[in-house]
Short mmCIF file of C-alpha atoms in Angstrom, two decimals:
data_model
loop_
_atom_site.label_atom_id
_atom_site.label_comp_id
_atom_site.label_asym_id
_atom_site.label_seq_id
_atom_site.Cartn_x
_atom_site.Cartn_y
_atom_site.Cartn_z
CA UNK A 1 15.57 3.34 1.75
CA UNK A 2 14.04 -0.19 2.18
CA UNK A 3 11.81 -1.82 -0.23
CA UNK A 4 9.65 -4.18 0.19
CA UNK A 5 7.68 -5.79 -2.85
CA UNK A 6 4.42 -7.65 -2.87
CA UNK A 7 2.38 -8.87 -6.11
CA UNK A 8 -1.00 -8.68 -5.81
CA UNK A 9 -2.87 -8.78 -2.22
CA UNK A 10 -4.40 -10.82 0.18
CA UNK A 11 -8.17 -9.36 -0.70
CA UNK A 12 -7.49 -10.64 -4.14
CA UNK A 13 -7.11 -13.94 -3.12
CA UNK A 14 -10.30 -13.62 -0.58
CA UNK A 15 -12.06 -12.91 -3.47
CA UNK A 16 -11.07 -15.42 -5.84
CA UNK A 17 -8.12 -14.01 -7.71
CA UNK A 18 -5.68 -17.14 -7.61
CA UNK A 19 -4.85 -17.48 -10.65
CA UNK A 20 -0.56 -17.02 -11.43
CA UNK A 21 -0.55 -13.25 -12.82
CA UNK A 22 3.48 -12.87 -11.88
CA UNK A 23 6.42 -15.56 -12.29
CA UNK A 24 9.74 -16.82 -10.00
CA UNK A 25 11.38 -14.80 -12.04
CA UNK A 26 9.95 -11.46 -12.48
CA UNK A 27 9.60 -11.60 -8.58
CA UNK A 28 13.41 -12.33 -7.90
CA UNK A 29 14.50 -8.91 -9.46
CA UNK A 30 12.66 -6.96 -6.81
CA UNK A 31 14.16 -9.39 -3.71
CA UNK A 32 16.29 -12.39 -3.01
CA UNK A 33 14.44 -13.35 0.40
CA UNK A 34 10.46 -13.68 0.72
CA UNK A 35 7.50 -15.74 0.87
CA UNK A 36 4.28 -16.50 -1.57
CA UNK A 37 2.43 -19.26 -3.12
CA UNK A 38 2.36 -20.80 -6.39
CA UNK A 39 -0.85 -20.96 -9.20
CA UNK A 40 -3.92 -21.70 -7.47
CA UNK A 41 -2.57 -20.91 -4.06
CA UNK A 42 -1.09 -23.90 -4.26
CA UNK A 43 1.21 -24.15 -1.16
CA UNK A 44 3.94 -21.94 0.61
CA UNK A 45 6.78 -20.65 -0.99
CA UNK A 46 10.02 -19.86 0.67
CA UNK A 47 12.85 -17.56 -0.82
CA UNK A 48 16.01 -17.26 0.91
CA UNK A 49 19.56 -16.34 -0.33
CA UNK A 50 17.24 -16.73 -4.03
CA UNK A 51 16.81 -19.88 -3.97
CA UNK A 52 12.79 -20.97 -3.79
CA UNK A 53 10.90 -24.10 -2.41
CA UNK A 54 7.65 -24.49 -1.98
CA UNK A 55 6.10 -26.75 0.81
CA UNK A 56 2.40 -28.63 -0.95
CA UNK A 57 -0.41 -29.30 0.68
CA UNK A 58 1.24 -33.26 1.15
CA UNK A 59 3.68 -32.29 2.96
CA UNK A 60 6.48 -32.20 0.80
CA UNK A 61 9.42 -29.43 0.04
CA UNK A 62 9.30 -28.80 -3.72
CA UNK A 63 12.59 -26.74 -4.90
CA UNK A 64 11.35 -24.24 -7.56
CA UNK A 65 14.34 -23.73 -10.32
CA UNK A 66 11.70 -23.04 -13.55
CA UNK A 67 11.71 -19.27 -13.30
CA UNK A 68 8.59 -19.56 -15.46
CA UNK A 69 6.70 -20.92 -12.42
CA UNK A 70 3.75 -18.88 -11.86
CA UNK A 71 2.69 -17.00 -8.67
CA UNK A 72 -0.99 -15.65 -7.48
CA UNK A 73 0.91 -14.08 -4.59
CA UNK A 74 4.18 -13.05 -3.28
CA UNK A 75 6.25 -10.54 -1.21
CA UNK A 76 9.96 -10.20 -1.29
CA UNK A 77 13.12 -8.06 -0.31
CA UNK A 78 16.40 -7.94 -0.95
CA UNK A 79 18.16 -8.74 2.32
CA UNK A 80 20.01 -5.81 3.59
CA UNK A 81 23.30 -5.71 5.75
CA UNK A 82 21.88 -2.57 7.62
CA UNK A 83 19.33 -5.29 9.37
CA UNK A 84 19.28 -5.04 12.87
CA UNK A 85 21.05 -7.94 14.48
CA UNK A 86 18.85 -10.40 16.39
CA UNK A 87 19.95 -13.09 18.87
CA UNK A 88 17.19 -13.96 20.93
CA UNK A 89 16.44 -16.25 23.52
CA UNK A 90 14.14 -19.33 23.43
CA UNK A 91 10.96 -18.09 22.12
CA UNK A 92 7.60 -19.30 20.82
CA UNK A 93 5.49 -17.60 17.96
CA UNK A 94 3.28 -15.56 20.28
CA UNK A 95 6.57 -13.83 22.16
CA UNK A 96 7.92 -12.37 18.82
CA UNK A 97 5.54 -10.00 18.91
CA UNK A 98 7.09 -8.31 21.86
CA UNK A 99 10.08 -7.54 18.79
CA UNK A 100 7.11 -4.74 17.87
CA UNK A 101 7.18 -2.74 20.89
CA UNK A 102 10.92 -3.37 21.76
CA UNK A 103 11.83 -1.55 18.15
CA UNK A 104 8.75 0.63 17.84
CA UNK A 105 7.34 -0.79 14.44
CA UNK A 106 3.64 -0.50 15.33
CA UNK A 107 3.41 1.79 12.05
CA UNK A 108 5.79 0.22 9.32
CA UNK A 109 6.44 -2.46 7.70
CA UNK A 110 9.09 -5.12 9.12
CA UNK A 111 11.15 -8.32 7.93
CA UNK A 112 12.24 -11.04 9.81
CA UNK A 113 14.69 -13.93 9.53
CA UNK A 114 15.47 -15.96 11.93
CA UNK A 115 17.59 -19.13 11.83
CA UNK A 116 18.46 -21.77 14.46
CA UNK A 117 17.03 -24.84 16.34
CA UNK A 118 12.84 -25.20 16.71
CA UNK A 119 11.85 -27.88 19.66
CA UNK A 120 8.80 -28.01 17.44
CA UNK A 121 7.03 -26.43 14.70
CA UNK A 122 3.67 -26.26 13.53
CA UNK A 123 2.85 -25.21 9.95
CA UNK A 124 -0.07 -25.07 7.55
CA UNK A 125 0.29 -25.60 3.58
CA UNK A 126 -2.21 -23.95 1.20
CA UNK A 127 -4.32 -27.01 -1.08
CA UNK A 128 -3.91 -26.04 -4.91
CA UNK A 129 -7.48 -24.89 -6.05
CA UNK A 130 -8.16 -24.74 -9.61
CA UNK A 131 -10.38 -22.88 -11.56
CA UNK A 132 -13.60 -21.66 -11.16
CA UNK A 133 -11.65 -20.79 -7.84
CA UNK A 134 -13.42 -20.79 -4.20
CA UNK A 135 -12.88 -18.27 -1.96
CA UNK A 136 -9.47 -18.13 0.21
CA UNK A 137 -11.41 -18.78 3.33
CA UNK A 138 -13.09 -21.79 1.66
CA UNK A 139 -9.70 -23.05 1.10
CA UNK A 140 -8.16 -22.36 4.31
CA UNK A 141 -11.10 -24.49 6.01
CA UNK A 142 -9.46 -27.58 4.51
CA UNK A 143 -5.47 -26.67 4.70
CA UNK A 144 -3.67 -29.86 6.09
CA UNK A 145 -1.09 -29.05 9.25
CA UNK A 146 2.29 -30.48 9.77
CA UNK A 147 4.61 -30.49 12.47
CA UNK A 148 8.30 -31.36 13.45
CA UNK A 149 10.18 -31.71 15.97
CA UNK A 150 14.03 -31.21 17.22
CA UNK A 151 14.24 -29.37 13.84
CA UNK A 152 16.57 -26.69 12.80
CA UNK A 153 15.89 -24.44 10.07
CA UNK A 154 14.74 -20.44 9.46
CA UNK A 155 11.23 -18.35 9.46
CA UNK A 156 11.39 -15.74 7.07
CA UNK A 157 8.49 -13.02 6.49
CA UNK A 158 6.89 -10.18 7.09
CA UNK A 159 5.09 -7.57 9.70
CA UNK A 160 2.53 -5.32 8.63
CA UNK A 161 0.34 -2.50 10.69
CA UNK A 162 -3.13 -3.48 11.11
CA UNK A 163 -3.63 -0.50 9.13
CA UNK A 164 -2.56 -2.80 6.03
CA UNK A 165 -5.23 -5.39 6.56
CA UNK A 166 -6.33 -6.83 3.14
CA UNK A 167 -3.83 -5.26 1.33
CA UNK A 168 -1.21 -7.92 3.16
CA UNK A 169 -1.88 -9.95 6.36
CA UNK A 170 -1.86 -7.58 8.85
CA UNK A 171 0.51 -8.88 12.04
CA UNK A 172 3.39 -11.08 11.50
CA UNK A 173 3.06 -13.34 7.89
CA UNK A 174 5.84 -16.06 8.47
CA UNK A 175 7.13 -19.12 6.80
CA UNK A 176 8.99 -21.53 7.56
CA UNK A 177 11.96 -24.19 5.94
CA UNK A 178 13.88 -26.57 7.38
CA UNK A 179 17.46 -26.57 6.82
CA UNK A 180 17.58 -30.03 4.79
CA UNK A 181 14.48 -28.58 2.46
CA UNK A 182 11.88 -31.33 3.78
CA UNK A 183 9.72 -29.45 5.94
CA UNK A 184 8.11 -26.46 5.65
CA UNK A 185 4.98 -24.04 5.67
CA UNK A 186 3.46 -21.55 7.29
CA UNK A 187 4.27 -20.37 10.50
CA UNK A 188 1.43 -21.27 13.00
CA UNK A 189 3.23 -21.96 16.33
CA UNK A 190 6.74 -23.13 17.32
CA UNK A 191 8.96 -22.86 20.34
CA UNK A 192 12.37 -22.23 19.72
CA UNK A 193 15.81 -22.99 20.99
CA UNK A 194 18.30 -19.70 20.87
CA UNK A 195 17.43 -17.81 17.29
CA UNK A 196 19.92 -15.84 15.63
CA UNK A 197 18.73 -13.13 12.58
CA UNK A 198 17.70 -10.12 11.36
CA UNK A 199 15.13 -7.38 11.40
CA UNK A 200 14.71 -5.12 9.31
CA UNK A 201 12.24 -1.92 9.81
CA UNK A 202 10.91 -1.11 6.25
CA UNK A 203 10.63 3.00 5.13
CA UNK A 204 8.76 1.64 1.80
CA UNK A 205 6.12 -0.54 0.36
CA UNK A 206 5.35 -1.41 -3.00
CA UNK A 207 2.53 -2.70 -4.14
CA UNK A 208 2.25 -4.69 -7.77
CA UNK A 209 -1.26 -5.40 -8.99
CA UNK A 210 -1.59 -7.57 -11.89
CA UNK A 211 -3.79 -4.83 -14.01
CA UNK A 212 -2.77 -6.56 -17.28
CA UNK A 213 -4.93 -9.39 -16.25
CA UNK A 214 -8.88 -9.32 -16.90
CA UNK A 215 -9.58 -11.18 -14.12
CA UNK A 216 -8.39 -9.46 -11.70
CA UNK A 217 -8.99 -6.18 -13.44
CA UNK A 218 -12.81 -6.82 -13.34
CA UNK A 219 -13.08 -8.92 -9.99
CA UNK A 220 -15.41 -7.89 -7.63
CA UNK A 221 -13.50 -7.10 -3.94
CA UNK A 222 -15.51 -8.17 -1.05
CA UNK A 223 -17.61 -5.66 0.56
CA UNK A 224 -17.90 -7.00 3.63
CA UNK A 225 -16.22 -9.33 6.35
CA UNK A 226 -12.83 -9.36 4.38
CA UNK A 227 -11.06 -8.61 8.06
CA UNK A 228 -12.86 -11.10 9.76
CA UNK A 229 -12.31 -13.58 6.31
CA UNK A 230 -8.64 -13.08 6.93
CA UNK A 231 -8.49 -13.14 10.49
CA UNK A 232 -10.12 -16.85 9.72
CA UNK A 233 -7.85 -17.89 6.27
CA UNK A 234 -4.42 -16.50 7.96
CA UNK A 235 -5.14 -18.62 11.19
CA UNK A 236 -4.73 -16.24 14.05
CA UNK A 237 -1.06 -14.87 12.95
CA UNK B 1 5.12 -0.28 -15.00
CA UNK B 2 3.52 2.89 -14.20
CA UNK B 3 3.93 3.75 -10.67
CA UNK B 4 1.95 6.46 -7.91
CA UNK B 5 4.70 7.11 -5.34
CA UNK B 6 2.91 8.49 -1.78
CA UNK B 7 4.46 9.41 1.21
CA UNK B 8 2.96 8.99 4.50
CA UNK B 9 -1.12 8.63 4.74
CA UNK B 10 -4.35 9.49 5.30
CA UNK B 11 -4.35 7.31 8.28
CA UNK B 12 -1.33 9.23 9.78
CA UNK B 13 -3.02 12.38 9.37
CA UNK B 14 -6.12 11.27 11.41
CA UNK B 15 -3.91 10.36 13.83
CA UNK B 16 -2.24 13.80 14.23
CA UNK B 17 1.07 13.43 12.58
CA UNK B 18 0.97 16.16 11.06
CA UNK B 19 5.03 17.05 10.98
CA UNK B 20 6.30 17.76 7.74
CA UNK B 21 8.66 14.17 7.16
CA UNK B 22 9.63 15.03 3.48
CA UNK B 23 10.69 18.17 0.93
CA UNK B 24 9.40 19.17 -2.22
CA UNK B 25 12.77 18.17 -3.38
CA UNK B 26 12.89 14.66 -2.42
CA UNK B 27 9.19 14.71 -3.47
CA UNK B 28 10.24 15.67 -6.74
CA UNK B 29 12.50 13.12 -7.15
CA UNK B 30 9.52 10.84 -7.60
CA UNK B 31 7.05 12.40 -9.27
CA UNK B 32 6.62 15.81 -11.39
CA UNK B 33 2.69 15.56 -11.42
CA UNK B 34 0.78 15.51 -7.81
CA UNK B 35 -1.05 16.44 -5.16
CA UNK B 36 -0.06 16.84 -1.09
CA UNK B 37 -0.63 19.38 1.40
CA UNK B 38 2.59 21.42 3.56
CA UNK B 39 3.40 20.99 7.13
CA UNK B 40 0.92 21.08 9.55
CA UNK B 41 -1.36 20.01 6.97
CA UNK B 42 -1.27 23.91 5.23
CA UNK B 43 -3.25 24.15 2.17
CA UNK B 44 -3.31 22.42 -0.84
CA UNK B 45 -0.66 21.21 -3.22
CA UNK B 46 -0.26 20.99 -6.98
CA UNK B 47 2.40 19.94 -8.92
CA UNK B 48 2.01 19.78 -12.52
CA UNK B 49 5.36 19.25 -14.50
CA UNK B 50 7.60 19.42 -11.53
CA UNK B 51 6.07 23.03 -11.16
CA UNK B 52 4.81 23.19 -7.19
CA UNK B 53 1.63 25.68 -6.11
CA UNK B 54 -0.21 25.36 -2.66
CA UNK B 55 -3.83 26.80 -1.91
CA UNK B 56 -3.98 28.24 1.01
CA UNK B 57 -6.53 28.22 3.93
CA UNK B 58 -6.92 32.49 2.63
CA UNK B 59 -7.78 31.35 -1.31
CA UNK B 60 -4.64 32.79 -1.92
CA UNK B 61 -2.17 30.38 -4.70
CA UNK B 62 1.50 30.00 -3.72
CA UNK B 63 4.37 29.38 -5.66
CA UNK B 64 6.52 27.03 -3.96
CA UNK B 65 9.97 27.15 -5.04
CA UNK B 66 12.08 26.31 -1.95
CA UNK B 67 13.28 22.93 -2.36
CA UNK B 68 13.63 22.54 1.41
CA UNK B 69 9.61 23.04 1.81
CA UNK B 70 8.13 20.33 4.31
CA UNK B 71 5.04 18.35 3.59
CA UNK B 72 3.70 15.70 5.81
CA UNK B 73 1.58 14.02 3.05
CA UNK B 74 1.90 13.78 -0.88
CA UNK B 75 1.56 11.32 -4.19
CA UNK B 76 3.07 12.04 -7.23
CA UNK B 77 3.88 10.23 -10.27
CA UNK B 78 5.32 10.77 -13.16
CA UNK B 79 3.03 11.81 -16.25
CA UNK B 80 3.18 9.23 -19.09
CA UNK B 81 3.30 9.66 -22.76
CA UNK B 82 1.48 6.06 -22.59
CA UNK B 83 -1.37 7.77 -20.43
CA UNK B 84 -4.77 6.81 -21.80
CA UNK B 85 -5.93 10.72 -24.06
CA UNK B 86 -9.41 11.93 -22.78
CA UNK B 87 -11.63 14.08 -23.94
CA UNK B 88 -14.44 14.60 -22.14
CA UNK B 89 -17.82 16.21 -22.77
CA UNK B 90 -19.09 18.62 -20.31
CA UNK B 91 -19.56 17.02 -17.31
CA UNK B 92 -19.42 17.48 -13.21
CA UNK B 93 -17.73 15.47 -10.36
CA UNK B 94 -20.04 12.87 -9.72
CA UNK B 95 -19.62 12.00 -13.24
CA UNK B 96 -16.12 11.58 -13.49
CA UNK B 97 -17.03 8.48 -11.48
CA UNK B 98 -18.28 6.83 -14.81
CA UNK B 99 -14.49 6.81 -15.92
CA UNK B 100 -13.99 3.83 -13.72
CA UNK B 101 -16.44 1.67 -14.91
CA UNK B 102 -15.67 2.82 -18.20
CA UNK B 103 -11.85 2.01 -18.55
CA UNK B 104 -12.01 -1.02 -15.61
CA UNK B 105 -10.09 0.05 -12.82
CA UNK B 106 -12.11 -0.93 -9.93
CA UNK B 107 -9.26 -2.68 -8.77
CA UNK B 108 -6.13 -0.05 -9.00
CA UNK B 109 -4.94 2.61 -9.43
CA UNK B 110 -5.17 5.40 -11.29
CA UNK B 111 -3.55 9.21 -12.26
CA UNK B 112 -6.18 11.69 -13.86
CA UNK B 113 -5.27 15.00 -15.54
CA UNK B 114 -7.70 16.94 -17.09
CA UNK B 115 -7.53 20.66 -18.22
CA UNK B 116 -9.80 23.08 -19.90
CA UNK B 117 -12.37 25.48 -18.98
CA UNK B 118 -14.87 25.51 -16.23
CA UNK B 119 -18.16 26.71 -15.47
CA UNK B 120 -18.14 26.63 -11.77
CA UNK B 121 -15.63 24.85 -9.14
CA UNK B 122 -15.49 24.84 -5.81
CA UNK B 123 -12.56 23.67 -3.77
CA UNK B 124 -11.59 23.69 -0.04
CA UNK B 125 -7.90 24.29 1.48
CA UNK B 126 -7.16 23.21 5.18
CA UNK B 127 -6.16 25.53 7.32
CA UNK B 128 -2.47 25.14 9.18
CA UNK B 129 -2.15 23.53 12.23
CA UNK B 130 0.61 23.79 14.39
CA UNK B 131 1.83 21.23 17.42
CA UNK B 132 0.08 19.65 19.39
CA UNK B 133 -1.49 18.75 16.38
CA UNK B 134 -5.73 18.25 16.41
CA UNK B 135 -6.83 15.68 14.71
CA UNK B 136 -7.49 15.31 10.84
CA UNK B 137 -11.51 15.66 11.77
CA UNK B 138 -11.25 18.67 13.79
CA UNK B 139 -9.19 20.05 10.79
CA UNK B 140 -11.67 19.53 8.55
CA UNK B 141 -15.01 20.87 10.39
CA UNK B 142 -12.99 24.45 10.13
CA UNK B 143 -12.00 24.18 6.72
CA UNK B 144 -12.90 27.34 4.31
CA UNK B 145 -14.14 26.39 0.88
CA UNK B 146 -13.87 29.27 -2.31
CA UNK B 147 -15.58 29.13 -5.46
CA UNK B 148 -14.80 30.02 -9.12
CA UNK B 149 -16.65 30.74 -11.99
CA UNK B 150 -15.82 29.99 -15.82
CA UNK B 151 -11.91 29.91 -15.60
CA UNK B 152 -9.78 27.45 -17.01
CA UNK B 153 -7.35 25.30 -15.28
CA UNK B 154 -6.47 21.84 -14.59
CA UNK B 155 -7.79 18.78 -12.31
CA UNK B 156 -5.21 16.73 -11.25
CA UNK B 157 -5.03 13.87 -9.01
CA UNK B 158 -5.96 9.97 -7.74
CA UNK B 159 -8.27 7.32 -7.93
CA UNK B 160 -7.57 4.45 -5.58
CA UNK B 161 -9.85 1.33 -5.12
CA UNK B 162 -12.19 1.17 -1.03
CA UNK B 163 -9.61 -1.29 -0.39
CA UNK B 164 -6.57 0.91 0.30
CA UNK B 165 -9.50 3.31 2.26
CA UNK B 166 -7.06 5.03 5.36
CA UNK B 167 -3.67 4.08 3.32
CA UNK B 168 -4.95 7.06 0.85
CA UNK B 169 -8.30 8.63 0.28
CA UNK B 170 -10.51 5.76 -1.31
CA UNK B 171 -12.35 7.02 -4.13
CA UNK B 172 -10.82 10.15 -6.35
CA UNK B 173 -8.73 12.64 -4.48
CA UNK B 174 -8.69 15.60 -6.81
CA UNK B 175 -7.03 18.99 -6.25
CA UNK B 176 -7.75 22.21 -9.03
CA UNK B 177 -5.50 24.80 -10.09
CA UNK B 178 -6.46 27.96 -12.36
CA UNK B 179 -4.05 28.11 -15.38
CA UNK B 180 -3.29 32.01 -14.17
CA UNK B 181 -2.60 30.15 -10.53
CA UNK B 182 -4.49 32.61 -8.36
CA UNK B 183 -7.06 30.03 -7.84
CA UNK B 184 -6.97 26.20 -6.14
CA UNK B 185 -7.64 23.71 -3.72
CA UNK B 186 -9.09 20.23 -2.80
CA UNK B 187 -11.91 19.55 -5.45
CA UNK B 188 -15.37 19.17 -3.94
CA UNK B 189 -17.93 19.98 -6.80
CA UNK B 190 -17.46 21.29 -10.33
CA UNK B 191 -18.90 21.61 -13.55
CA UNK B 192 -16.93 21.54 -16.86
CA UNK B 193 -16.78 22.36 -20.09
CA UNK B 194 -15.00 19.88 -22.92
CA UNK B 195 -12.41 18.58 -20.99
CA UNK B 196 -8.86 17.43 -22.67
CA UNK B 197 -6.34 15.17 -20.73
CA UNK B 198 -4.63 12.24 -19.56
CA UNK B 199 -5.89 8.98 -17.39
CA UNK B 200 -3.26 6.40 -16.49
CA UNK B 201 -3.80 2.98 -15.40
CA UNK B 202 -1.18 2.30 -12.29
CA UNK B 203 0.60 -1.04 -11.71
CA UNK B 204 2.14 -0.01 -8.76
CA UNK B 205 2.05 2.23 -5.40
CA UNK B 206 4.50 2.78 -3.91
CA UNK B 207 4.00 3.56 -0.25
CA UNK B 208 6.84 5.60 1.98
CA UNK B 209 6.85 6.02 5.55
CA UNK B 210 8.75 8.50 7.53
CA UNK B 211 10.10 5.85 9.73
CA UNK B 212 13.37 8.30 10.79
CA UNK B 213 10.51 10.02 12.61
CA UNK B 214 10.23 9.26 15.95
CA UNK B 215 6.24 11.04 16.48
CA UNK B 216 5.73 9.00 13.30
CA UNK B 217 7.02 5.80 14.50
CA UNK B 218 5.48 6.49 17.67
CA UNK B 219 1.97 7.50 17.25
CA UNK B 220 -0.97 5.47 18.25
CA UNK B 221 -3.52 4.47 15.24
CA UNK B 222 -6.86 5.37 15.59
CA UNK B 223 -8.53 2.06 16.21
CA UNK B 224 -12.06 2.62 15.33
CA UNK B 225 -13.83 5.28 12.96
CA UNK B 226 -10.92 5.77 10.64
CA UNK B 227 -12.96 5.11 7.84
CA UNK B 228 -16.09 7.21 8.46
CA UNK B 229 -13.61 9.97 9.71
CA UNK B 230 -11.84 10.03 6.72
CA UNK B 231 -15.17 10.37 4.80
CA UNK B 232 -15.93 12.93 6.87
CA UNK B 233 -12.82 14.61 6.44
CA UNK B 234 -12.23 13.99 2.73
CA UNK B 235 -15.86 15.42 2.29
CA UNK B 236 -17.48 12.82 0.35
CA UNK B 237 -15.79 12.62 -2.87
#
């Protein structure tokens, strides 16, 4: 069996749900590796090994050590040795999908983490929005982009079956930190010198909702274009 | 944390994968209250404190005690002394609809139990397939439906938000077994007398895929009509 944990979903956010309903710690018992964003949807978080940082909106690497520190949103796993063994070739973000076919995970769920040299990297970091909160796709209109070069650090995240949409991005949901902690994000395009990682094909799923909170409790989900809103927020990825 | 615990879905069905990928045994190690429906989509399953029955496509009720039985498709929990006590004037499907507004759970999840006597109720039971496997649809249009009239039994089963719609049946997913269990199926229409029982709030779903299963792992998703064919198949409630 392997578990992967998310708290709350991406349709929350869409419609307005950002505020922190789960905290850094609460989310570290159910994984040691994952990715998320803080209060607000402020940023990108990155958890490897259990150790968090979050990338803002100016650019920065934040390392997260309050384990009060509040999250909208967030998906984790405990890494697992079972992972299949990765060592792939030089690569750009559109050419990791080919992982799907090559270990038939069109219909599960799927973590990645790779680590190695990036010729470049392009990322996008979340703005914080604070309440009355605007719509994810209002937000992601205005989400600054960063990139580095000649950088080595790891991607970490997740693939989910288009089947999944809302619930989680559907497609690959990657982050990224470097390995000095100063740049990071989410994933939008990179090429890649020789990666080395893991995959790991996922038999389980489970989903947290935050049904102690009013807010979200009595929210009311979009009807309509939620796909197409986070086809548009998530960027194409 | 209250938790649903499903394996497989709706989605899978539609899309012929039919197999039986679990046992009642494993399935019991999750749950002693559900619902779920034997290999090649046979009948109509109720488990009500650990205690498995399936409806079958001839209206007759069986008692399933082999621990090795296969089912392609289940949720179970397991029932709550902190479940929410109902008791319920007379009422008929549509109106159990007015519990969700009532106790706020748009959003989530929820487990209903209700038992007590009945003035009418009328339940289908799909009929067993075997390989190749026809579609969920197809399954449906040739499904026999049996009706009882005042007997006493219980509803049991799942209310999940239009979000999740193809992950599980959006909506409530009901199945009805008479408390002498000669008598059960998928709920379509019923009306009740006082009802007593249980509705729990759920935190968390836990979703299990039978990724050792290489038709499962495999298959092709249907792309387009999954919702309205799950409607269609699901019959409307």
């Amino acid at each position: 069996m392997s578990k992967i944990y998310q708290h709350s979903t991406l349709a929350a956010l869409m419609a307005k749900q950002m505020q922190g309903t789960t905290t850094i710690g609460e989310l570290l018992t159910h994984g040691d590796t994952g990715i998320g964003t803080l209060d607000g949807v402020d940023g990108e978080v990155i958890i490897l090994n259990g150790d968090v940082h979050q990338a803002d909106e100016f650019g920065n690497v934040n390392h997260i050590t309050d384990m009060d520190t509040k999250l909208p949103f967030a998906t984790v796993h405990f890494a697992s040795s079972d992972a299949i063994k990765l060592d792939l070739a030089p690569t750009d973000f559109a050419s990791l999908a080919d992982l799907q076919h090559g270990y038939h995970f069109t219909n599960n769920f799927a973590a990645l983490e790779l680590h190695g040299n990036f010729k470049d990297v392009l990322v996008r970091a979340a703005p914080k929005s604070t309440a009355p909160y605007p719509s994810l796709l209002e937000v992601a209109q205005k989400q600054p982009t960063f990139t580095a070069e000649n950088i080595s650090g790891t991607i970490v995240g997740y693939f989910a079956p288009e089947l999944y949409q809302g619930t989680v991005a559907a497609g690959w949901h990657l982050h990224f930190l470097s390995d000095d902690h100063t740049f990071g994000g989410h994933l939008l395009e990179t090429h890649t010198e020789q990666l080395q990682g893991t995959l790991e094909l996922m038999s389980d799923f489970q989903l947290h909702l935050p049904i102690e909170n009013e807010a979200f409790r009595d929210h009311t989900p979009m009807a309509d274009g939620l796909k197409e809103g986070i086809q548009a927020a998530e960027g194409g990825h």
